[in-house]
mmCIF file of C-alpha atoms in Angstrom:
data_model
loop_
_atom_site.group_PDB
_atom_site.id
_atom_site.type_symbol
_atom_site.label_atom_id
_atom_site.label_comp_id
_atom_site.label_asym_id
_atom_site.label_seq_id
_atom_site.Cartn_x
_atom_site.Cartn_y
_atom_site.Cartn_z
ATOM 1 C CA UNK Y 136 3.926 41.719 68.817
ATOM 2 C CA UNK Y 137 5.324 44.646 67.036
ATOM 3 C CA UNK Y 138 4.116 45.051 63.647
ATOM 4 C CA UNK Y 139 0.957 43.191 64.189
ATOM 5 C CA UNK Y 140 -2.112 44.693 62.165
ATOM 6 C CA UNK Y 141 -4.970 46.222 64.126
ATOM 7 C CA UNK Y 142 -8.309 43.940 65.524
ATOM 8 C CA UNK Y 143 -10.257 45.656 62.813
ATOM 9 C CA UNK Y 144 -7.925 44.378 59.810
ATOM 10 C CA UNK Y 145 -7.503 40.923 61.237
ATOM 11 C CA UNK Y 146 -11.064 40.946 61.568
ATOM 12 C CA UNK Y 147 -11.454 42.121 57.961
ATOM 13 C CA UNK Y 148 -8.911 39.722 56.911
ATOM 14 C CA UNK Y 149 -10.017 36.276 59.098
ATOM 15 C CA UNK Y 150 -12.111 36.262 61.753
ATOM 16 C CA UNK Y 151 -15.186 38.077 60.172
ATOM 17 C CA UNK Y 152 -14.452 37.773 56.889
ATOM 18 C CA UNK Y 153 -16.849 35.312 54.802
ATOM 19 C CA UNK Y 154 -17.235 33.467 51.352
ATOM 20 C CA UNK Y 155 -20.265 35.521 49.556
ATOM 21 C CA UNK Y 156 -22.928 34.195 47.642
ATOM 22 C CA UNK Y 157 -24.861 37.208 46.801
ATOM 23 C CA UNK Y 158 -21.863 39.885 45.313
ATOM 24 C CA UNK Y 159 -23.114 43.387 43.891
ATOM 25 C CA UNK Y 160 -21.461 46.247 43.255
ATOM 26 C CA UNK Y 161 -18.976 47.545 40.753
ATOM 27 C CA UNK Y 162 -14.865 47.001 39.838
ATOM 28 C CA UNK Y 163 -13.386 48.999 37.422
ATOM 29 C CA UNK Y 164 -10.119 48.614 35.807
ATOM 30 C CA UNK Y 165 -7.656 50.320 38.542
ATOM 31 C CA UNK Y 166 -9.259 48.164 40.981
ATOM 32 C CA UNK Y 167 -8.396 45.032 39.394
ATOM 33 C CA UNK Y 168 -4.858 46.361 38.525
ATOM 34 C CA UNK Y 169 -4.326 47.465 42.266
ATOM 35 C CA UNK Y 170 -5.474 44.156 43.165
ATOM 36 C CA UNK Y 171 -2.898 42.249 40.788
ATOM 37 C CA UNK Y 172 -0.034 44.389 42.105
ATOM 38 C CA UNK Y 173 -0.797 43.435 45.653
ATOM 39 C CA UNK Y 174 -1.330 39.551 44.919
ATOM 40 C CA UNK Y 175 1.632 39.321 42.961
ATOM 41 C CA UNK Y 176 4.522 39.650 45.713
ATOM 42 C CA UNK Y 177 2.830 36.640 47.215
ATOM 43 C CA UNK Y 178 5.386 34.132 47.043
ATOM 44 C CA UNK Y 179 5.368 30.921 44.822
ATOM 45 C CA UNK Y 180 7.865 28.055 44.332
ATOM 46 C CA UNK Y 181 11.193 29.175 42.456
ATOM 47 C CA UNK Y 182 8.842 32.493 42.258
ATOM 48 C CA UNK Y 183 7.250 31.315 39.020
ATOM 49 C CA UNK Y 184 4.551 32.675 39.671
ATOM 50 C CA UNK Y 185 2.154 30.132 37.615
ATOM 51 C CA UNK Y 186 -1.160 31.905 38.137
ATOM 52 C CA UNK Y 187 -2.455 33.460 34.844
ATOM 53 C CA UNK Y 188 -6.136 35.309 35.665
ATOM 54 C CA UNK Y 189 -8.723 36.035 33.615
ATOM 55 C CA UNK Y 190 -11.075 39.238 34.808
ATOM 56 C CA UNK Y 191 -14.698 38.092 33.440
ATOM 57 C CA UNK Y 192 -16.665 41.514 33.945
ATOM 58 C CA UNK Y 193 -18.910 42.509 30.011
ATOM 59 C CA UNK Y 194 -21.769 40.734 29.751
ATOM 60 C CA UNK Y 195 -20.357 38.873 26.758
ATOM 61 C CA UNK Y 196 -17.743 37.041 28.507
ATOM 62 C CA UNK Y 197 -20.286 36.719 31.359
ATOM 63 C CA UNK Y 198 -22.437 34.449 29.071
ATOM 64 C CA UNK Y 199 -19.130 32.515 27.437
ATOM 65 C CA UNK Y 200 -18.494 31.625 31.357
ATOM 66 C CA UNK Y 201 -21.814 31.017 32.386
ATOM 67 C CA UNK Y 202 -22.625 27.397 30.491
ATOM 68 C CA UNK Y 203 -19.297 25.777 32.582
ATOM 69 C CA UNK Y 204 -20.517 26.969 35.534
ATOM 70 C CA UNK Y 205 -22.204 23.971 37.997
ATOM 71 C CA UNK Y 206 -25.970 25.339 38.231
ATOM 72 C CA UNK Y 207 -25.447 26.186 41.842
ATOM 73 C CA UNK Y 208 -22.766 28.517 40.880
ATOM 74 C CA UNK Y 209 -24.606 30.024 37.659
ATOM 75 C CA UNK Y 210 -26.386 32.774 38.565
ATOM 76 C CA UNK Y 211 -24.557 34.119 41.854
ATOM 77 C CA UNK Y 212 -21.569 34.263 39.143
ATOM 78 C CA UNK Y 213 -23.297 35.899 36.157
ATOM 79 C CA UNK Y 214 -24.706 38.731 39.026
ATOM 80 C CA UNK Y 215 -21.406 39.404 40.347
ATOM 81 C CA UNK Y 216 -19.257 42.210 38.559
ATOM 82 C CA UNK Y 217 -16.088 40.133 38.244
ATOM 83 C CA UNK Y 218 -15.520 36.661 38.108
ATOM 84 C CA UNK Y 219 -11.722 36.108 38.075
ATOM 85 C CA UNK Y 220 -10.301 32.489 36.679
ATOM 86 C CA UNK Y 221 -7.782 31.242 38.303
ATOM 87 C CA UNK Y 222 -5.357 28.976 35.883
ATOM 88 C CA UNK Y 223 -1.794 28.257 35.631
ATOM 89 C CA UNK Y 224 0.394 27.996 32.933
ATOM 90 C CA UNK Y 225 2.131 24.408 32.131
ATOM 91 C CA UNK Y 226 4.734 26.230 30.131
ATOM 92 C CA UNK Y 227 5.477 28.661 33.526
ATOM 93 C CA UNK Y 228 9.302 28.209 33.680
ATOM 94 C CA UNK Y 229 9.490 29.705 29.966
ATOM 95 C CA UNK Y 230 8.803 32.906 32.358
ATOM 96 C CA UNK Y 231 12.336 31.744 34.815
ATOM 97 C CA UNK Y 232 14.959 33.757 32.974
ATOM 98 C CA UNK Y 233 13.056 36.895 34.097
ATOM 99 C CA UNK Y 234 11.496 36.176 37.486
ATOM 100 C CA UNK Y 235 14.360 34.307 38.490
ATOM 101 C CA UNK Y 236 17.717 36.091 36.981
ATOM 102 C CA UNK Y 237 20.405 34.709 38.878
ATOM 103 C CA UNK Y 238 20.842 31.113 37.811
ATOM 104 C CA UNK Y 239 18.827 28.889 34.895
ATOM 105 C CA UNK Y 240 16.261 28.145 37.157
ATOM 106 C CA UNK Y 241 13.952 26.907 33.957
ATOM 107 C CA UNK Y 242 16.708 24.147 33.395
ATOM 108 C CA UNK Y 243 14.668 22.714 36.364
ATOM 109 C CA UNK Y 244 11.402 22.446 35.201
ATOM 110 C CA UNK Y 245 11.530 22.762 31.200
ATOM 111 C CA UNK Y 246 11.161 18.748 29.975
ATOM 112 C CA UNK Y 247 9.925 17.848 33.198
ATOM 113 C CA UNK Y 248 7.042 14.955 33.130
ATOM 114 C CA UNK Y 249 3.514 16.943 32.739
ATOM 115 C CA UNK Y 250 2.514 15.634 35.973
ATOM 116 C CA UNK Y 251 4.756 17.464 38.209
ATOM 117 C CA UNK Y 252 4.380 20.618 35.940
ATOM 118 C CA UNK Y 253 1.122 20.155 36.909
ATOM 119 C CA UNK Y 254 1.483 19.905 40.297
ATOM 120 C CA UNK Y 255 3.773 23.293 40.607
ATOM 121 C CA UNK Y 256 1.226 24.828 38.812
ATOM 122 C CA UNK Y 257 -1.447 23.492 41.041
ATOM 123 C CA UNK Y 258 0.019 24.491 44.144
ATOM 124 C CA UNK Y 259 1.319 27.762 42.710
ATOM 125 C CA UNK Y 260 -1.881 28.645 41.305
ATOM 126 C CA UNK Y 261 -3.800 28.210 44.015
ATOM 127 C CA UNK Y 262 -1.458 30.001 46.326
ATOM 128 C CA UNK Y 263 -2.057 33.001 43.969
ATOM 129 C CA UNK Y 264 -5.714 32.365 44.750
ATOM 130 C CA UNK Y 265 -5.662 32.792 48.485
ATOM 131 C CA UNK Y 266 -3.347 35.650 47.743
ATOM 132 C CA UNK Y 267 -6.168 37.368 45.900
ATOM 133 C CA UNK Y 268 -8.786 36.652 48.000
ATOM 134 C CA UNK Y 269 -6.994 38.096 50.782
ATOM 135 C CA UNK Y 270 -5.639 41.310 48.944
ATOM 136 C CA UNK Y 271 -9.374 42.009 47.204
ATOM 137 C CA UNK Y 272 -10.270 41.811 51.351
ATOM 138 C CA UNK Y 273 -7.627 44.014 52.171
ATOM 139 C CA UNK Y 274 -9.358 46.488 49.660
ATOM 140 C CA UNK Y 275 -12.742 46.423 51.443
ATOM 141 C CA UNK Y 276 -14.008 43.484 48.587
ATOM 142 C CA UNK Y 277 -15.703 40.374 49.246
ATOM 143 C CA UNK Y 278 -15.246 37.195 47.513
ATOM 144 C CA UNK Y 279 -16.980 33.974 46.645
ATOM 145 C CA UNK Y 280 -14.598 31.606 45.601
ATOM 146 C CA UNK Y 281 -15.736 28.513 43.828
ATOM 147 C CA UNK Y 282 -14.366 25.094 42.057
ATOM 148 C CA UNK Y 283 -17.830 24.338 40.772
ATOM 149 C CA UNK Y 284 -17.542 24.197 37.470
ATOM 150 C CA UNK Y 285 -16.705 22.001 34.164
ATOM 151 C CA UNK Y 286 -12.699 23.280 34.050
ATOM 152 C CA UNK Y 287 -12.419 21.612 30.120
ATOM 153 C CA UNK Y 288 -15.291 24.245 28.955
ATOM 154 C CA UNK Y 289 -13.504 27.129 31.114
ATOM 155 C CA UNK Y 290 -10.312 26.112 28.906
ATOM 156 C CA UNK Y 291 -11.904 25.974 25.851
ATOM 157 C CA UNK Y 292 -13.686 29.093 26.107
ATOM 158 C CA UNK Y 293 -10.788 31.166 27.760
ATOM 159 C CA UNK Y 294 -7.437 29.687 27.290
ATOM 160 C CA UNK Y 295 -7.820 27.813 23.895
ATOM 161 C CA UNK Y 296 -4.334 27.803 22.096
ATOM 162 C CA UNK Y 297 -2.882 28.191 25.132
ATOM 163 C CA UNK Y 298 -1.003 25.884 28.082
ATOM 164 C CA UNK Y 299 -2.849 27.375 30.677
ATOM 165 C CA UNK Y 300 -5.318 25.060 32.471
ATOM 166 C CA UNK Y 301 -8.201 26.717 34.862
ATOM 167 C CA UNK Y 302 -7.901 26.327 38.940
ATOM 168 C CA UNK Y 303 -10.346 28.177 40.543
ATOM 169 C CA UNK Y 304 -13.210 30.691 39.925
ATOM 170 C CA UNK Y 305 -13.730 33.670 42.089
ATOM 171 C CA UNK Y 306 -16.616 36.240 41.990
ATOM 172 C CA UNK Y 307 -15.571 39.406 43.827
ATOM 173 C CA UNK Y 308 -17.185 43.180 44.441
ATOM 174 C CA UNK Y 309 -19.734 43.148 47.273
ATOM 175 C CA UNK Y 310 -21.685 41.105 49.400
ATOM 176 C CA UNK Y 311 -24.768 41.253 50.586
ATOM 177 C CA UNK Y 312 -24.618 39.987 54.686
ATOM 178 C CA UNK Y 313 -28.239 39.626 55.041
ATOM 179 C CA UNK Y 314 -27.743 36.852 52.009
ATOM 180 C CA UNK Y 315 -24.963 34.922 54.169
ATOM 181 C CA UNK Y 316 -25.149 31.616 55.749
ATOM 182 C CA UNK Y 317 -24.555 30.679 59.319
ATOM 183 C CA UNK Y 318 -20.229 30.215 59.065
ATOM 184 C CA UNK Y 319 -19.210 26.473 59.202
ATOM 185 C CA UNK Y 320 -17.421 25.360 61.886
ATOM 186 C CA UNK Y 321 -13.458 24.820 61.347
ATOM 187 C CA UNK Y 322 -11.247 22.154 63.328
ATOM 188 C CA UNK Y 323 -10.081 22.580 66.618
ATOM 189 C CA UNK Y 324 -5.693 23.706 66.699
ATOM 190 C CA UNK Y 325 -5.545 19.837 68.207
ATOM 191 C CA UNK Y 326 -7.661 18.302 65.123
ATOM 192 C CA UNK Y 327 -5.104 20.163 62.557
ATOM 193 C CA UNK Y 328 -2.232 20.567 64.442
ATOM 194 C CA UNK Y 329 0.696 19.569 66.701
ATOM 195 C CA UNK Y 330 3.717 21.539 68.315
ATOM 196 C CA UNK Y 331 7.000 18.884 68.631
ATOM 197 C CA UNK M 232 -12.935 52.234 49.105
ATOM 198 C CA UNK M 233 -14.569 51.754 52.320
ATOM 199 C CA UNK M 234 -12.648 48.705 54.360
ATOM 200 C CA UNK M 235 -9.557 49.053 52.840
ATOM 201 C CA UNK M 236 -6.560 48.113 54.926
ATOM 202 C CA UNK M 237 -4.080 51.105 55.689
ATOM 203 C CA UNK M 238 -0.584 51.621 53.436
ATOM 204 C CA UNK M 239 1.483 50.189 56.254
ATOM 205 C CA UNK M 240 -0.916 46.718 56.217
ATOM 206 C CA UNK M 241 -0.646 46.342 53.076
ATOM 207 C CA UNK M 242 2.828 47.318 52.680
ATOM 208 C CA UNK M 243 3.083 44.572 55.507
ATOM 209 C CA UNK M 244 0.781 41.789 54.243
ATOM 210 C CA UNK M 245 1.671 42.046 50.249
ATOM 211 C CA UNK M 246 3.859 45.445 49.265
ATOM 212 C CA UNK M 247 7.089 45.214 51.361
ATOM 213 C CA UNK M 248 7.300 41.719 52.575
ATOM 214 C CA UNK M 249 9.777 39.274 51.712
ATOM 215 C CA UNK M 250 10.745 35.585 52.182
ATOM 216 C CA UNK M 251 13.803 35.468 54.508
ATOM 217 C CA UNK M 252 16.327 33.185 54.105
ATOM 218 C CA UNK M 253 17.465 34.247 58.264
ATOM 219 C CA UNK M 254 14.992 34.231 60.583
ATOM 220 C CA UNK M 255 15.836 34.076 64.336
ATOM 221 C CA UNK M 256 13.409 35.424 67.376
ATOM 222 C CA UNK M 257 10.960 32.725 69.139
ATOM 223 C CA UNK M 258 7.281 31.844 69.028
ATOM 224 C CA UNK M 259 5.300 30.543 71.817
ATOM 225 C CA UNK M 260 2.095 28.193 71.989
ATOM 226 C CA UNK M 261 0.009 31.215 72.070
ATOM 227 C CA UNK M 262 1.539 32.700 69.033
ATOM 228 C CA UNK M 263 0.939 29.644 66.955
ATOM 229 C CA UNK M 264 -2.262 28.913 68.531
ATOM 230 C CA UNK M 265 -3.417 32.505 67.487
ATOM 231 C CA UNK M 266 -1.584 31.950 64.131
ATOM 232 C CA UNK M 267 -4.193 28.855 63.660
ATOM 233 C CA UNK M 268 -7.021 31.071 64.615
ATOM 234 C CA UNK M 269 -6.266 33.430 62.142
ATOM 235 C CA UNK M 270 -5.890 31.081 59.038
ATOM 236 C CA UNK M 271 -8.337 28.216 59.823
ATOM 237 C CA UNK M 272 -10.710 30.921 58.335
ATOM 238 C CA UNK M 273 -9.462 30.807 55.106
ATOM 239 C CA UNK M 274 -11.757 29.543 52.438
ATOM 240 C CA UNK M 275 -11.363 25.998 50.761
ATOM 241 C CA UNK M 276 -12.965 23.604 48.632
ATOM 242 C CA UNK M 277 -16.829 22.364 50.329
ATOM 243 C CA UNK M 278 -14.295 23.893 53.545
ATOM 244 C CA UNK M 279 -13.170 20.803 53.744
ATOM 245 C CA UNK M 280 -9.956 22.021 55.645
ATOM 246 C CA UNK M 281 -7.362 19.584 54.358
ATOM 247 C CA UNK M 282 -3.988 21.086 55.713
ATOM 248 C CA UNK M 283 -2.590 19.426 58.590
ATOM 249 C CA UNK M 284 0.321 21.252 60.631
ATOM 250 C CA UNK M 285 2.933 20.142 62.291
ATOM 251 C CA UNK M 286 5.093 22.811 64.270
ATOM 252 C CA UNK M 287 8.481 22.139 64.467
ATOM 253 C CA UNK M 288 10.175 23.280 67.272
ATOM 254 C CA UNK M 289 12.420 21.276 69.791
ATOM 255 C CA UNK M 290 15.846 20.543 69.079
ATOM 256 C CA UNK M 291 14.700 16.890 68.769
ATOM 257 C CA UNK M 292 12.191 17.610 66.216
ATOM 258 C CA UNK M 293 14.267 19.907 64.096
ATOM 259 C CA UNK M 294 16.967 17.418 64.472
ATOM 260 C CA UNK M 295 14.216 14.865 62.697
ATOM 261 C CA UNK M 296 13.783 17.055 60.197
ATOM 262 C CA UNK M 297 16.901 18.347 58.803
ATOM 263 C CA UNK M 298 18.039 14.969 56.899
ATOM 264 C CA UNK M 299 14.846 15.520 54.460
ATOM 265 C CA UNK M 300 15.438 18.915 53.619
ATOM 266 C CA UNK M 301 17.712 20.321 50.582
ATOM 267 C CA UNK M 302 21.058 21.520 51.331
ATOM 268 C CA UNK M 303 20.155 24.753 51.158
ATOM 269 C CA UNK M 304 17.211 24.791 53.295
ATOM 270 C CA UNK M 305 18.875 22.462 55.939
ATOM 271 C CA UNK M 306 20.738 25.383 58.272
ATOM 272 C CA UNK M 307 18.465 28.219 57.514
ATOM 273 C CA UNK M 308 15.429 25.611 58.715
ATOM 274 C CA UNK M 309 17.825 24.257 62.053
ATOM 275 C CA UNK M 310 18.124 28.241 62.612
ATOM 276 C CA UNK M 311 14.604 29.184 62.687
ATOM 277 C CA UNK M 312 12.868 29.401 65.787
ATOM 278 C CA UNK M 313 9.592 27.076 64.006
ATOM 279 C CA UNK M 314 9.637 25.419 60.585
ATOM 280 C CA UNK M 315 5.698 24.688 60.027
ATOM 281 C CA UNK M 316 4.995 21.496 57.746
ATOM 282 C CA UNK M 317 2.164 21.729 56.218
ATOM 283 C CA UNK M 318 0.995 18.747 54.675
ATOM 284 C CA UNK M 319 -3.194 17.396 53.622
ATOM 285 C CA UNK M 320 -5.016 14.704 54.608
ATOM 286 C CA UNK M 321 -6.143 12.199 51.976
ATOM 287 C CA UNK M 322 -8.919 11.458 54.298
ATOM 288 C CA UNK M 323 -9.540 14.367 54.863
ATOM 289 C CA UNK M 324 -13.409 14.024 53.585
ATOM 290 C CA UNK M 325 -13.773 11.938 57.178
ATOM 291 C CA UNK M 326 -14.199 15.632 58.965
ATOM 292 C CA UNK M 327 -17.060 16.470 55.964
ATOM 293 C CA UNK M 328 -19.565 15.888 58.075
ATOM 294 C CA UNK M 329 -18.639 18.489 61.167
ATOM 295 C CA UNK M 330 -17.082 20.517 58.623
ATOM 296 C CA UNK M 331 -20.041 21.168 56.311
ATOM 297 C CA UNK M 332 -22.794 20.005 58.225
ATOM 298 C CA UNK M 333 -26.171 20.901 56.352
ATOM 299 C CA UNK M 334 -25.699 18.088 53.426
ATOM 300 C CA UNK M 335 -23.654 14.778 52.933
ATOM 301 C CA UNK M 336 -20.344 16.518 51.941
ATOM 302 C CA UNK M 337 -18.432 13.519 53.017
ATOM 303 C CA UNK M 338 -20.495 11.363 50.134
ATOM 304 C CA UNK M 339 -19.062 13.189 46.936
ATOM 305 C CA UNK M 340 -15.446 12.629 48.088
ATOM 306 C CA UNK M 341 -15.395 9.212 49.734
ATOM 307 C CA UNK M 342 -14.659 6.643 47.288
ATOM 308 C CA UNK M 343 -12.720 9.042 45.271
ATOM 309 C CA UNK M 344 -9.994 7.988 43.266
ATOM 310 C CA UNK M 345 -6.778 8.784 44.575
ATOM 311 C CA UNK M 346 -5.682 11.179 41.576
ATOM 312 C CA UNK M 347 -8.687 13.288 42.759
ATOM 313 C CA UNK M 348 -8.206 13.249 46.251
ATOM 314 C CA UNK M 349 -4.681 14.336 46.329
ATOM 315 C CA UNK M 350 -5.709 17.115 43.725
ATOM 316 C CA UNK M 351 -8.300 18.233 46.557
ATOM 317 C CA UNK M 352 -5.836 18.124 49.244
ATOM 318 C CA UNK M 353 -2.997 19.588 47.374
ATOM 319 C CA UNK M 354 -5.228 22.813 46.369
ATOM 320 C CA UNK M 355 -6.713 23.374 49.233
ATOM 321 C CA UNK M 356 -3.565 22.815 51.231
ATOM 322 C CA UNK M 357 -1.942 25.052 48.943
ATOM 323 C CA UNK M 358 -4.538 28.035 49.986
ATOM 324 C CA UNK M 359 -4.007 27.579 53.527
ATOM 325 C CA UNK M 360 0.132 27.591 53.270
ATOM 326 C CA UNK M 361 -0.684 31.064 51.875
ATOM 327 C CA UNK M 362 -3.232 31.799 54.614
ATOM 328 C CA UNK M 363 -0.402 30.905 57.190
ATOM 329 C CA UNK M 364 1.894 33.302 55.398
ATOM 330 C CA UNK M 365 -0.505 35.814 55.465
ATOM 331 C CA UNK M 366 -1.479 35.154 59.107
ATOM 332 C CA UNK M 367 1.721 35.260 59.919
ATOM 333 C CA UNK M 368 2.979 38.376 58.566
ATOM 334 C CA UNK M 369 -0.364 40.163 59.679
ATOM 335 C CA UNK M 370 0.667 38.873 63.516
ATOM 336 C CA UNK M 371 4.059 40.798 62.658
ATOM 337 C CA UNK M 372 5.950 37.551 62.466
ATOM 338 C CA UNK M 373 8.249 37.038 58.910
ATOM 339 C CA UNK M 374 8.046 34.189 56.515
ATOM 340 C CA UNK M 375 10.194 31.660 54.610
ATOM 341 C CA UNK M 376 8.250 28.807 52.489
ATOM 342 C CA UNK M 377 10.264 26.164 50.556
ATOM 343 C CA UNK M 378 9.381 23.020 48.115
ATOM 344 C CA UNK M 379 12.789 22.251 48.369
ATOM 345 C CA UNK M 380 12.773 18.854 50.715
ATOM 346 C CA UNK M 381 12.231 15.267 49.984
ATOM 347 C CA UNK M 382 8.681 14.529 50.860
ATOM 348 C CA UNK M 383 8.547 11.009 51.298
ATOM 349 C CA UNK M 384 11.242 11.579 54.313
ATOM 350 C CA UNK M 385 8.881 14.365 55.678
ATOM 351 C CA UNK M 386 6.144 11.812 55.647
ATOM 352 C CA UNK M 387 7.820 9.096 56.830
ATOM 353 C CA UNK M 388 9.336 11.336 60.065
ATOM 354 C CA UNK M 389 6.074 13.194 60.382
ATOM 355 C CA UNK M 390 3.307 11.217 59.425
ATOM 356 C CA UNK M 391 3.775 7.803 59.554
ATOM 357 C CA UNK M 392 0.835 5.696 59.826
ATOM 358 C CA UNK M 393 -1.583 8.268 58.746
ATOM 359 C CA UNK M 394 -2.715 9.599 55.027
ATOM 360 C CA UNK M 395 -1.221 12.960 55.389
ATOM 361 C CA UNK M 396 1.132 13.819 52.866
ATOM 362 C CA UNK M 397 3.802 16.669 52.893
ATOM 363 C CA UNK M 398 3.428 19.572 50.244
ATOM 364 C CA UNK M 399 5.344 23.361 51.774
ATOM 365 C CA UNK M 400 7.093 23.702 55.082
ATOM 366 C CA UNK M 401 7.196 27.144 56.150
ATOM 367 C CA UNK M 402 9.974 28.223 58.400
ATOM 368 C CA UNK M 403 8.388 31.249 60.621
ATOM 369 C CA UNK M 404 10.060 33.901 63.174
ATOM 370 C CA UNK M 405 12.004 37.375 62.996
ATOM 371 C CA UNK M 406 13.979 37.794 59.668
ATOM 372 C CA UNK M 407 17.043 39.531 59.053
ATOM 373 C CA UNK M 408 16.492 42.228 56.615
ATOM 374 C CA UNK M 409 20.306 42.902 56.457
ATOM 375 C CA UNK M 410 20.315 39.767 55.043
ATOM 376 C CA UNK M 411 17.302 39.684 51.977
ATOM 377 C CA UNK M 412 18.595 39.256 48.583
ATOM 378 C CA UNK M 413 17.282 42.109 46.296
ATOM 379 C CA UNK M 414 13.268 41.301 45.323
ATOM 380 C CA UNK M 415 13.167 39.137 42.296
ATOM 381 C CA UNK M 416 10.778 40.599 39.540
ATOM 382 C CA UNK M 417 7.186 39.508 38.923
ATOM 383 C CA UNK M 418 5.063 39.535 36.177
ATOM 384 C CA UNK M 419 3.343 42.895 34.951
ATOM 385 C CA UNK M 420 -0.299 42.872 34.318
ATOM 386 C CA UNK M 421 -0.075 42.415 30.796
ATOM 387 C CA UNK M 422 1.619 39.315 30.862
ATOM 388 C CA UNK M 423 -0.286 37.107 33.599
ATOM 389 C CA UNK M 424 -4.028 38.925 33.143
ATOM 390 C CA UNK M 425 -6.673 40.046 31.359
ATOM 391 C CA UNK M 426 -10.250 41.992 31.507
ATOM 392 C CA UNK M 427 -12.684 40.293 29.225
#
């Protein structure tokens, strides 16, 4: 079809791409800003865009992260350059009246019950995640995302003060293929799917 | 850096795509068969895989459809050539063991409560509605994904008798630029990240 990307950037993208363990390498500042301004014209729900990120690169907020980490997770995420949490803000439609000028679009979520906050945040959030791991991808990075971890330390440690509740961890900068796994298998179109 | 996708994929993909509100054009099996190929990559949670996807496509389907969804989804969703639902499978830790085959995955779901098994499926579902975007747009195909329909309808049309549940349906095809609405802003930076 017209417009479709080449084999090599699907294959970049999907078919050979792979969740890292071992991630090396180095990602400076315009990396992670080039990285933000592709993720962010994914689209979200009422385009609140939820997803608040936090870019865990010095060593000292390597070692506030580390403790909340599961131990499987530990030390493939303090030897990565970047770990990136994932959260979302509860109080997202205070954003509304400028990502969404043309009507009071916070009307519709501000007093809401905190359980469906949470769930627009949830699936907003983590939206925002697959947007990220496929735009650090489309920059030649890998990525190892992970929900492995204790997500009331993450809060404490990161967004204390704050309405913003942690989602998903993801280490990103280089991976080492010798280091990967065999890729598990997915389900067939017919297990997942149906055309009516 | 090395890998990185060219200008006009990621202009594609992230920089100058939009969610249509008119999309026309068709899409055969194959394209939606590829489509799955593509996304059933992305990553999730122990890759459990917890989207299911129903392709909407014959008059008699659409026609199924239309009384759940919002007013203003209902003729923009009849006009597209497929409106994907994409909902998760509350069981979906049955498929653990083909899915993630070197331990007993299926052991630290099953049992759940159901507060943590619809958390599961809703994140995880959430990633691969974004992977189908993604997909999608990298195949050259356009996008519209909407909240706005009643879910228990969706369910009870759709997925009756099973314990999938509805979360984003995703009308897919060839959208009318002529048509877009001018971007709506997103959040700089500043205001949704940091570097620690």
């Amino acid at each position: 079809m017209p417009g479709t990307l080449s084999d090599a950037a699907l294959a970049r993208l999907f078919r050979e791409a792979r969740t890292h363990n071992a991630i090396g390498g180095e990602a400076d500042d315009d990396t992670l800003r080039t990285l933000y301004d592709l993720l962010k014209f994914g689209p979200t729900e009422a385009n609140a865009c939820p997803a608040r990120f936090v870019f865990v690169r010095s060593p000292e907020a390597k070692a506030k992260l580390a403790p909340a980490m599961s131990e499987g997770n530990r030390e493939k995420t303090l030897a990565a350059p970047v770990s990136v949490i994932i959260g979302y803000d509860m109080a997202f439609y205070d954003k509304l009246p400028v990502l969404f000028p043309h009507t009071d679009a916070r009307s519709w979520f501000a007093g809401s019950d905190e359980a469906r906050l949470d769930r627009v945040g949830l699936r907003g959030s983590s939206m925002q995640a697959a947007y990220l791991i496929l735009a650090a991808r489309a920059l030649g990075l890998d990525c190892g995302p992970m929900t492995g971890f204790d997500n009331a330390m993450v809060d404490a440690a990161f967004f204390g003060g704050t309405a913003v509740r942690s989602n998903i961890i993801v280490n990103i900068g280089h991976g080492d293929p010798a280091q990967l796994f065999p890729r598990s298998p997915r389900l067939s179109f017919d297990e997942a799917a149906r055309i009516e």
